PDB file of C-alpha atoms in Angstrom:
ATOM      1  CA  UNK B   1      98.317 103.832  78.297  1.00 57.00           C
ATOM      2  CA  UNK B   2      96.198 105.302  81.091  1.00 71.00           C
ATOM      3  CA  UNK B   3      92.886 104.057  79.662  1.00 80.00           C
ATOM      4  CA  UNK B   4      90.843 106.909  81.106  1.00 93.00           C
ATOM      5  CA  UNK B   5      87.309 107.188  79.738  1.00 94.00           C
ATOM      6  CA  UNK B   6      87.248 110.968  79.473  1.00 93.00           C
ATOM      7  CA  UNK B   7      90.061 113.426  78.823  1.00 93.00           C
ATOM      8  CA  UNK B   8      90.120 116.793  80.531  1.00 94.00           C
ATOM      9  CA  UNK B   9      88.688 119.661  78.493  1.00 93.00           C
ATOM     10  CA  UNK B  10      91.679 121.812  77.432  1.00 95.00           C
ATOM     11  CA  UNK B  11      89.778 124.904  78.603  1.00 94.00           C
ATOM     12  CA  UNK B  12      90.639 123.791  82.148  1.00 95.00           C
ATOM     13  CA  UNK B  13      94.167 125.154  81.541  1.00 96.00           C
ATOM     14  CA  UNK B  14      92.700 128.641  81.007  1.00 95.00           C
ATOM     15  CA  UNK B  15      91.007 128.354  84.411  1.00 95.00           C
ATOM     16  CA  UNK B  16      94.308 127.261  85.945  1.00 95.00           C
ATOM     17  CA  UNK B  17      96.154 130.194  84.359  1.00 96.00           C
ATOM     18  CA  UNK B  18      93.714 132.611  85.988  1.00 95.00           C
ATOM     19  CA  UNK B  19      95.023 131.658  89.435  1.00 94.00           C
ATOM     20  CA  UNK B  20      98.491 130.091  89.374  1.00 96.00           C
ATOM     21  CA  UNK B  21      98.945 130.533  93.136  1.00 96.00           C
ATOM     22  CA  UNK B  22      95.860 128.406  93.820  1.00 95.00           C
ATOM     23  CA  UNK B  23      96.845 125.569  91.483  1.00 95.00           C
ATOM     24  CA  UNK B  24     100.329 125.482  93.020  1.00 97.00           C
ATOM     25  CA  UNK B  25      98.965 125.361  96.570  1.00 97.00           C
ATOM     26  CA  UNK B  26      96.486 122.653  95.661  1.00 96.00           C
ATOM     27  CA  UNK B  27      99.194 120.731  93.832  1.00 97.00           C
ATOM     28  CA  UNK B  28     101.573 120.929  96.791  1.00 97.00           C
ATOM     29  CA  UNK B  29      98.963 119.397  99.083  1.00 97.00           C
ATOM     30  CA  UNK B  30      98.164 116.699  96.510  1.00 96.00           C
ATOM     31  CA  UNK B  31     101.808 115.645  96.629  1.00 97.00           C
ATOM     32  CA  UNK B  32     101.745 115.536 100.433  1.00 97.00           C
ATOM     33  CA  UNK B  33      98.600 113.384 100.370  1.00 97.00           C
ATOM     34  CA  UNK B  34     100.161 111.056  97.800  1.00 97.00           C
ATOM     35  CA  UNK B  35     103.145 110.502 100.096  1.00 98.00           C
ATOM     36  CA  UNK B  36     100.815 109.883 103.040  1.00 97.00           C
ATOM     37  CA  UNK B  37      98.787 107.407 100.982  1.00 97.00           C
ATOM     38  CA  UNK B  38     101.903 105.395 100.130  1.00 98.00           C
ATOM     39  CA  UNK B  39     102.929 105.298 103.813  1.00 98.00           C
ATOM     40  CA  UNK B  40      99.409 104.210 104.789  1.00 97.00           C
ATOM     41  CA  UNK B  41      99.505 101.322 102.316  1.00 98.00           C
ATOM     42  CA  UNK B  42     102.884 100.281 103.752  1.00 98.00           C
ATOM     43  CA  UNK B  43     101.514 100.471 107.302  1.00 98.00           C
ATOM     44  CA  UNK B  44      98.705  98.018 106.580  1.00 96.00           C
ATOM     45  CA  UNK B  45     100.679  95.709 104.279  1.00 97.00           C
ATOM     46  CA  UNK B  46     104.177  95.639 105.730  1.00 97.00           C
ATOM     47  CA  UNK B  47     104.522  91.875 105.198  1.00 97.00           C
ATOM     48  CA  UNK B  48     105.138  92.498 101.479  1.00 98.00           C
ATOM     49  CA  UNK B  49     108.803  93.468 101.370  1.00 98.00           C
ATOM     50  CA  UNK B  50     108.838  94.351  97.668  1.00 98.00           C
ATOM     51  CA  UNK B  51     105.815  96.614  98.117  1.00 98.00           C
ATOM     52  CA  UNK B  52     107.378  98.321 101.146  1.00 98.00           C
ATOM     53  CA  UNK B  53     110.605  98.956  99.242  1.00 98.00           C
ATOM     54  CA  UNK B  54     108.838 100.360  96.177  1.00 98.00           C
ATOM     55  CA  UNK B  55     106.362 102.505  98.109  1.00 98.00           C
ATOM     56  CA  UNK B  56     109.061 103.955 100.349  1.00 98.00           C
ATOM     57  CA  UNK B  57     110.758 105.207  97.180  1.00 98.00           C
ATOM     58  CA  UNK B  58     107.448 106.462  95.832  1.00 98.00           C
ATOM     59  CA  UNK B  59     106.629 108.289  99.099  1.00 98.00           C
ATOM     60  CA  UNK B  60     110.068 109.902  99.082  1.00 98.00           C
ATOM     61  CA  UNK B  61     109.549 111.024  95.487  1.00 97.00           C
ATOM     62  CA  UNK B  62     106.119 112.486  96.332  1.00 97.00           C
ATOM     63  CA  UNK B  63     107.650 114.449  99.213  1.00 98.00           C
ATOM     64  CA  UNK B  64     110.358 115.693  96.843  1.00 98.00           C
ATOM     65  CA  UNK B  65     107.588 116.858  94.506  1.00 97.00           C
ATOM     66  CA  UNK B  66     105.915 118.612  97.438  1.00 98.00           C
ATOM     67  CA  UNK B  67     109.190 120.398  98.122  1.00 98.00           C
ATOM     68  CA  UNK B  68     109.642 121.292  94.440  1.00 98.00           C
ATOM     69  CA  UNK B  69     106.164 122.824  94.263  1.00 98.00           C
ATOM     70  CA  UNK B  70     106.772 124.656  97.536  1.00 98.00           C
ATOM     71  CA  UNK B  71     110.025 126.047  96.135  1.00 98.00           C
ATOM     72  CA  UNK B  72     108.151 127.391  93.080  1.00 98.00           C
ATOM     73  CA  UNK B  73     105.559 128.935  95.402  1.00 98.00           C
ATOM     74  CA  UNK B  74     108.278 130.702  97.428  1.00 98.00           C
ATOM     75  CA  UNK B  75     110.236 131.766  94.321  1.00 98.00           C
ATOM     76  CA  UNK B  76     107.139 133.463  92.929  1.00 98.00           C
ATOM     77  CA  UNK B  77     106.428 135.288  96.179  1.00 98.00           C
ATOM     78  CA  UNK B  78     103.314 133.230  96.906  1.00 97.00           C
ATOM     79  CA  UNK B  79     102.424 131.601 100.205  1.00 96.00           C
ATOM     80  CA  UNK B  80     101.591 127.948 100.702  1.00 96.00           C
ATOM     81  CA  UNK B  81      97.977 128.155 101.743  1.00 89.00           C
ATOM     82  CA  UNK B  82      96.194 125.734 104.009  1.00 94.00           C
ATOM     83  CA  UNK B  83      95.501 122.188 102.940  1.00 92.00           C
ATOM     84  CA  UNK B  84      92.745 121.898 100.352  1.00 86.00           C
ATOM     85  CA  UNK B  85      90.029 119.266 100.344  1.00 89.00           C
ATOM     86  CA  UNK B  86      90.149 117.121  97.244  1.00 92.00           C
ATOM     87  CA  UNK B  87      86.507 116.446  96.444  1.00 93.00           C
ATOM     88  CA  UNK B  88      87.438 114.297  93.444  1.00 94.00           C
ATOM     89  CA  UNK B  89      89.555 111.962  95.590  1.00 95.00           C
ATOM     90  CA  UNK B  90      86.862 111.857  98.286  1.00 94.00           C
ATOM     91  CA  UNK B  91      84.256 110.867  95.679  1.00 94.00           C
ATOM     92  CA  UNK B  92      86.610 108.280  94.184  1.00 95.00           C
ATOM     93  CA  UNK B  93      87.215 106.861  97.664  1.00 93.00           C
ATOM     94  CA  UNK B  94      83.505 106.053  97.973  1.00 91.00           C
ATOM     95  CA  UNK B  95      83.927 103.499  95.175  1.00 90.00           C
ATOM     96  CA  UNK B  96      86.427 101.461  97.176  1.00 88.00           C
ATOM     97  CA  UNK B  97      85.338  98.092  98.556  1.00 79.00           C
ATOM     98  CA  UNK B  98      85.121  98.532 102.315  1.00 75.00           C
ATOM     99  CA  UNK B  99      83.024  95.481 103.121  1.00 76.00           C
ATOM    100  CA  UNK B 100      85.191  92.802 101.548  1.00 79.00           C
ATOM    101  CA  UNK B 101      88.072  90.861 102.978  1.00 90.00           C
ATOM    102  CA  UNK B 102      91.510  92.319 103.681  1.00 92.00           C
ATOM    103  CA  UNK B 103      92.892  91.301 100.275  1.00 94.00           C
ATOM    104  CA  UNK B 104      89.980  92.900  98.397  1.00 94.00           C
ATOM    105  CA  UNK B 105      90.422  96.120 100.365  1.00 94.00           C
ATOM    106  CA  UNK B 106      94.162  96.054  99.661  1.00 96.00           C
ATOM    107  CA  UNK B 107      93.644  95.598  95.920  1.00 96.00           C
ATOM    108  CA  UNK B 108      91.010  98.343  95.845  1.00 96.00           C
ATOM    109  CA  UNK B 109      93.360 100.741  97.654  1.00 96.00           C
ATOM    110  CA  UNK B 110      96.060 100.019  95.082  1.00 98.00           C
ATOM    111  CA  UNK B 111      93.622 100.544  92.179  1.00 97.00           C
ATOM    112  CA  UNK B 112      92.274 103.730  93.806  1.00 97.00           C
ATOM    113  CA  UNK B 113      95.880 104.971  94.056  1.00 97.00           C
ATOM    114  CA  UNK B 114      96.588 104.010  90.443  1.00 97.00           C
ATOM    115  CA  UNK B 115      93.522 105.961  89.301  1.00 96.00           C
ATOM    116  CA  UNK B 116      94.577 109.124  91.121  1.00 96.00           C
ATOM    117  CA  UNK B 117      98.039 108.862  89.598  1.00 95.00           C
ATOM    118  CA  UNK B 118      96.546 108.257  86.140  1.00 95.00           C
ATOM    119  CA  UNK B 119      94.314 111.336  86.341  1.00 96.00           C
ATOM    120  CA  UNK B 120      97.161 113.441  87.717  1.00 95.00           C
ATOM    121  CA  UNK B 121      99.386 112.263  84.874  1.00 95.00           C
ATOM    122  CA  UNK B 122      96.710 113.197  82.337  1.00 96.00           C
ATOM    123  CA  UNK B 123      96.300 116.653  83.893  1.00 96.00           C
ATOM    124  CA  UNK B 124     100.062 117.230  84.050  1.00 96.00           C
ATOM    125  CA  UNK B 125     100.367 116.281  80.387  1.00 96.00           C
ATOM    126  CA  UNK B 126      97.670 118.790  79.470  1.00 96.00           C
ATOM    127  CA  UNK B 127      99.375 121.497  81.534  1.00 97.00           C
ATOM    128  CA  UNK B 128     102.757 120.725  79.969  1.00 97.00           C
ATOM    129  CA  UNK B 129     101.278 121.090  76.488  1.00 97.00           C
ATOM    130  CA  UNK B 130      98.989 124.080  76.984  1.00 97.00           C
ATOM    131  CA  UNK B 131     100.120 126.335  79.813  1.00 97.00           C
ATOM    132  CA  UNK B 132     101.802 129.520  78.571  1.00 97.00           C
ATOM    133  CA  UNK B 133     104.213 129.681  81.527  1.00 97.00           C
ATOM    134  CA  UNK B 134     107.390 128.028  80.193  1.00 97.00           C
ATOM    135  CA  UNK B 135     108.798 127.118  83.624  1.00 96.00           C
ATOM    136  CA  UNK B 136     105.558 125.383  84.610  1.00 97.00           C
ATOM    137  CA  UNK B 137     105.257 123.707  81.201  1.00 97.00           C
ATOM    138  CA  UNK B 138     108.612 121.982  81.679  1.00 97.00           C
ATOM    139  CA  UNK B 139     107.907 121.260  85.346  1.00 97.00           C
ATOM    140  CA  UNK B 140     104.617 119.537  84.550  1.00 97.00           C
ATOM    141  CA  UNK B 141     106.167 117.575  81.699  1.00 96.00           C
ATOM    142  CA  UNK B 142     108.739 116.129  84.092  1.00 94.00           C
ATOM    143  CA  UNK B 143     106.083 115.336  86.700  1.00 94.00           C
ATOM    144  CA  UNK B 144     103.867 113.681  84.081  1.00 93.00           C
ATOM    145  CA  UNK B 145     106.576 111.081  83.496  1.00 91.00           C
ATOM    146  CA  UNK B 146     106.902 110.449  87.220  1.00 89.00           C
ATOM    147  CA  UNK B 147     103.129 110.091  87.727  1.00 88.00           C
ATOM    148  CA  UNK B 148     102.957 107.550  84.897  1.00 90.00           C
ATOM    149  CA  UNK B 149     105.542 105.482  86.763  1.00 93.00           C
ATOM    150  CA  UNK B 150     103.520 105.716  89.974  1.00 96.00           C
ATOM    151  CA  UNK B 151     100.385 104.587  88.149  1.00 95.00           C
ATOM    152  CA  UNK B 152     102.290 101.566  86.818  1.00 95.00           C
ATOM    153  CA  UNK B 153     103.641 100.733  90.294  1.00 97.00           C
ATOM    154  CA  UNK B 154     100.205 100.658  91.887  1.00 98.00           C
ATOM    155  CA  UNK B 155      98.467  98.710  89.131  1.00 97.00           C
ATOM    156  CA  UNK B 156     101.320  96.187  88.974  1.00 97.00           C
ATOM    157  CA  UNK B 157     101.082  95.513  92.715  1.00 98.00           C
ATOM    158  CA  UNK B 158      97.276  95.205  92.480  1.00 98.00           C
ATOM    159  CA  UNK B 159      97.721  92.466  89.875  1.00 97.00           C
ATOM    160  CA  UNK B 160     100.531  90.813  91.827  1.00 98.00           C
ATOM    161  CA  UNK B 161      98.642  90.661  95.116  1.00 97.00           C
ATOM    162  CA  UNK B 162      95.172  90.214  93.641  1.00 96.00           C
ATOM    163  CA  UNK B 163      95.307  86.418  93.343  1.00 95.00           C
ATOM    164  CA  UNK B 164      91.761  85.128  93.110  1.00 94.00           C
ATOM    165  CA  UNK B 165      90.387  88.594  92.326  1.00 95.00           C
ATOM    166  CA  UNK B 166      89.539  89.664  88.801  1.00 97.00           C
ATOM    167  CA  UNK B 167      91.741  92.755  89.065  1.00 97.00           C
ATOM    168  CA  UNK B 168      91.263  93.808  85.442  1.00 96.00           C
ATOM    169  CA  UNK B 169      87.477  93.634  85.813  1.00 97.00           C
ATOM    170  CA  UNK B 170      87.637  95.680  89.009  1.00 96.00           C
ATOM    171  CA  UNK B 171      89.921  98.202  87.276  1.00 96.00           C
ATOM    172  CA  UNK B 172      87.435  98.547  84.416  1.00 96.00           C
ATOM    173  CA  UNK B 173      84.649  99.164  86.933  1.00 96.00           C
ATOM    174  CA  UNK B 174      86.737 101.902  88.533  1.00 96.00           C
ATOM    175  CA  UNK B 175      87.585 103.391  85.128  1.00 96.00           C
ATOM    176  CA  UNK B 176      83.873 103.533  84.293  1.00 96.00           C
ATOM    177  CA  UNK B 177      83.025 105.079  87.673  1.00 96.00           C
ATOM    178  CA  UNK B 178      85.799 107.667  87.321  1.00 96.00           C
ATOM    179  CA  UNK B 179      84.690 108.443  83.773  1.00 95.00           C
ATOM    180  CA  UNK B 180      81.284 109.498  85.074  1.00 95.00           C
ATOM    181  CA  UNK B 181      82.723 111.235  88.133  1.00 95.00           C
ATOM    182  CA  UNK B 182      85.205 113.380  86.186  1.00 94.00           C
ATOM    183  CA  UNK B 183      82.363 114.905  84.143  1.00 93.00           C
ATOM    184  CA  UNK B 184      81.618 117.069  87.198  1.00 92.00           C
ATOM    185  CA  UNK B 185      85.196 118.348  87.385  1.00 90.00           C
ATOM    186  CA  UNK B 186      87.540 120.484  85.293  1.00 89.00           C
ATOM    187  CA  UNK B 187      85.927 123.725  86.392  1.00 90.00           C
ATOM    188  CA  UNK B 188      88.327 124.996  89.057  1.00 91.00           C
ATOM    189  CA  UNK B 189      92.000 125.804  89.416  1.00 89.00           C
ATOM    190  CA  UNK B 190      92.886 122.629  91.261  1.00 90.00           C
ATOM    191  CA  UNK B 191      94.730 119.527  90.075  1.00 92.00           C
ATOM    192  CA  UNK B 192      91.628 117.335  90.163  1.00 92.00           C
ATOM    193  CA  UNK B 193      88.995 120.111  90.267  1.00 80.00           C
TER     194      UNK B 193
END
């Protein structure tokens, strides 16, 4: 369903298991950034009532996920560390069309968001299947389902508001770009690392 070019090497889960506190901190901040991204899209596209309604729900859900991860961090006696830079997302951002018209930028932001959700979903699925920690296995299974829904939301809105833009072609370009980009990742205990 996600149509990613390259799946994460399962050995990434072993890296994650070597530092659970770090993956949880990184994950918490990813959820915060996802909520912020949804609010940002609303801010620049508030004329689309259906989008505003859907992304408000999505932002609320992302903040709930942030809280859930934070609760796990506290329960385990860890501390939420400082915000982490997400180099993967920053590299993916460079692909976005910044010189086009407002509609092209809007569609690219939605596709960019869909891609992040797709990769997160793929990583959560891998964690749910491979991590030895039973609590985290179930947690990541539940989040995988949610992330798949977020992916669908963003790609659906890109198609809806991409009149006159070959959205599927642009998506395939992003998929190809991400497929090359992700080859450099999967080597650290971060959600996208």
